Amino acid sequence: MLGGSKKTQSSTALRRLMTEYKQLTTNGSPDGMFTAGPVSEDNFFEWEALIQGPEDTPFEGGVFLARLTFPTDYPLSPFKMKFDPPLFHPNIYPNGEVCISILHTPGDDPHMYELSSERWSPVQSVEKVVLSVISMLAEPNLESGANIDCCKLYRENREEYERRVRQMIEEQLEVLE
Amino acid sequence: MDLALALAATGADDVSDPSDFPESFGILRTLDRTLRCPICKDLFNAPVLLGTCGHSFCSLCIREALKEGEKKECSACRVPTQESSIKKNIVLEESVEAYKTARSTVLALANDTASRKRRREDSTNGADLTPRPKRVKRESSGQDVDLGDERLEESEDSEVEIIENSKAPVDCPICDQKVPATRINAHLDEGCPHESVPEDKGKGKAQWAILLGGPGGKKGAKGGRRGSGRERDRSSSPPPRPLAKVSYHTLSNKQVRGLLQDQCLSESGDRKQWEQRHAQWITVYNANLDSSKPKSVDQLRRDLERWERLKARDEKEKEARVSRVDAKGYEKSQDEHFAKLIAQARASAKGNPNTIRQGASSEKPIEISSDLEMEPESGEAAQATVHIAL
Ligand SMILES: [Zn+2]
Ligand SMILES: [Zn+2]
Ligand SMILES: [Zn+2]
């Protein structure tokens, strides 16, 4: 019954994704900071996550949608994460893609200074990655910038950066009204 | 959507995880968690120990992880390692097998106790503070601790053994043969000749019998490769050795086909598929050697074929989905749900920070796209069904 003959009927990736989804559904995320799950029942390799802007940051009060795209060899390779619509943040590319070391494999390193200890390994999970992204929202990593203008603004004019972020949240709320 | 149905549709309806146990049985959740592979999150299947750091994984999981990464490191702690550091974790396997047998009973007992407790609390309104569940709890927690300790000690012991016992054979990093530690340098210098090492006592020859006459047992496929197949042909009946890895880029198409023929594997597909098939074969074959109940080689070949079919299916579906998702513009159906969250966000901005928190945590994105055909409480319904399905 457990891990028996049925086990081989679904691929490793699919089983892992189902397990993670089941766990997130049953336990929820810490403090209910985000939710995540497959987009539809016939599509377990495309998830989306709804993430609350962390408190005491300019992102507070926002709710952000991110697409998670899993490779067929997950969890050996990491998934991709893309905010839709994109967020104005030093570590998020203007197209919304998140640049964070935990989603880079040791071999694939756009930023040589990322510690390999912070990179992807098959024991990481959706939950760990999303929590890392939430803490990245609160504390950008200027060493691995993805949005150069935003990095510059963050460094040189924090007040204006925070205003831009709040303005972005306002605009997103309006667009989607 | 109904999670149980979805699981059934994917063939993953036997997915289990620690949260199957009622919340009041945290100790059982802990026990369940410690017996799971950190890579696949399933209960360990042919668990092995990395001698370099002491972490355990399913043999197949860690072998695939080491195959994938350019850097060979423990997936859990990133300490550098290599395939030759993989050792069977016999006590862990016994524990897990025993636990697999007991799990459904333990789960039923726990659920039963939890629901009885709930009913009693409903009727007495929490006046009587449950002496019975407490007793169960203490017993189980005793077991939990014992098992955990035993496992820890055992893994430390075997690690020490590996390091200290210099007379024990070591695995040659090149050909994966067992070589007496005192001879390993000479062995490497001589270019990996066949070594005869006294076998572990009590290995259970009968157990290996089903594996013999499998790969390498088929003679005469000459391909001019230095392969581990040669050594096995010669040996009369020692336990099969792990297959050596191959650097395909140095080989001609003919040689790669030869490798497949040696192992009685299909030669269909293109060169890339041949290499993937052969590499995966080495991985599953070697992982199977770590199981105390090894599958027959024929069964492994069937598993490999299924693996290829599933992989192809996943890849094809994934491609199809990308276009489907783009085409149907499912964002539309999202808007409604998103608007709800935004309304909550607005409310919270107006001074009630808790609204959003609760709101967001009770919403599951999975419900969004199927809003049309769903009743509002399906999130809970899905969870309930999962319980039953397990
Ligand atoms: Zn595993
Ligand atoms: Zn480790
Ligand atoms: Zn050798």
XYZ file of C-alpha atoms and ligand atoms in Angstrom, chain B residues 171-179 184 187-188 191-195 231, ligand 3:
19
model
C 35.450 0.944 -3.601
C 37.727 1.858 -6.433
C 36.720 5.321 -7.646
C 37.437 4.320 -11.236
C 35.909 0.887 -11.672
C 33.811 0.637 -8.480
C 35.303 -2.761 -7.630
C 35.946 -3.662 -4.041
C 39.682 -3.467 -3.546
C 44.129 0.389 -3.805
C 45.265 -1.299 -8.241
C 44.921 2.208 -9.655
C 44.790 0.295 -14.479
C 42.026 -1.508 -12.598
C 42.748 -5.230 -12.952
C 40.195 -7.657 -11.546
C 40.517 -7.944 -7.778
C 35.114 -8.660 -14.769
Zn 39.690 0.017 -10.149
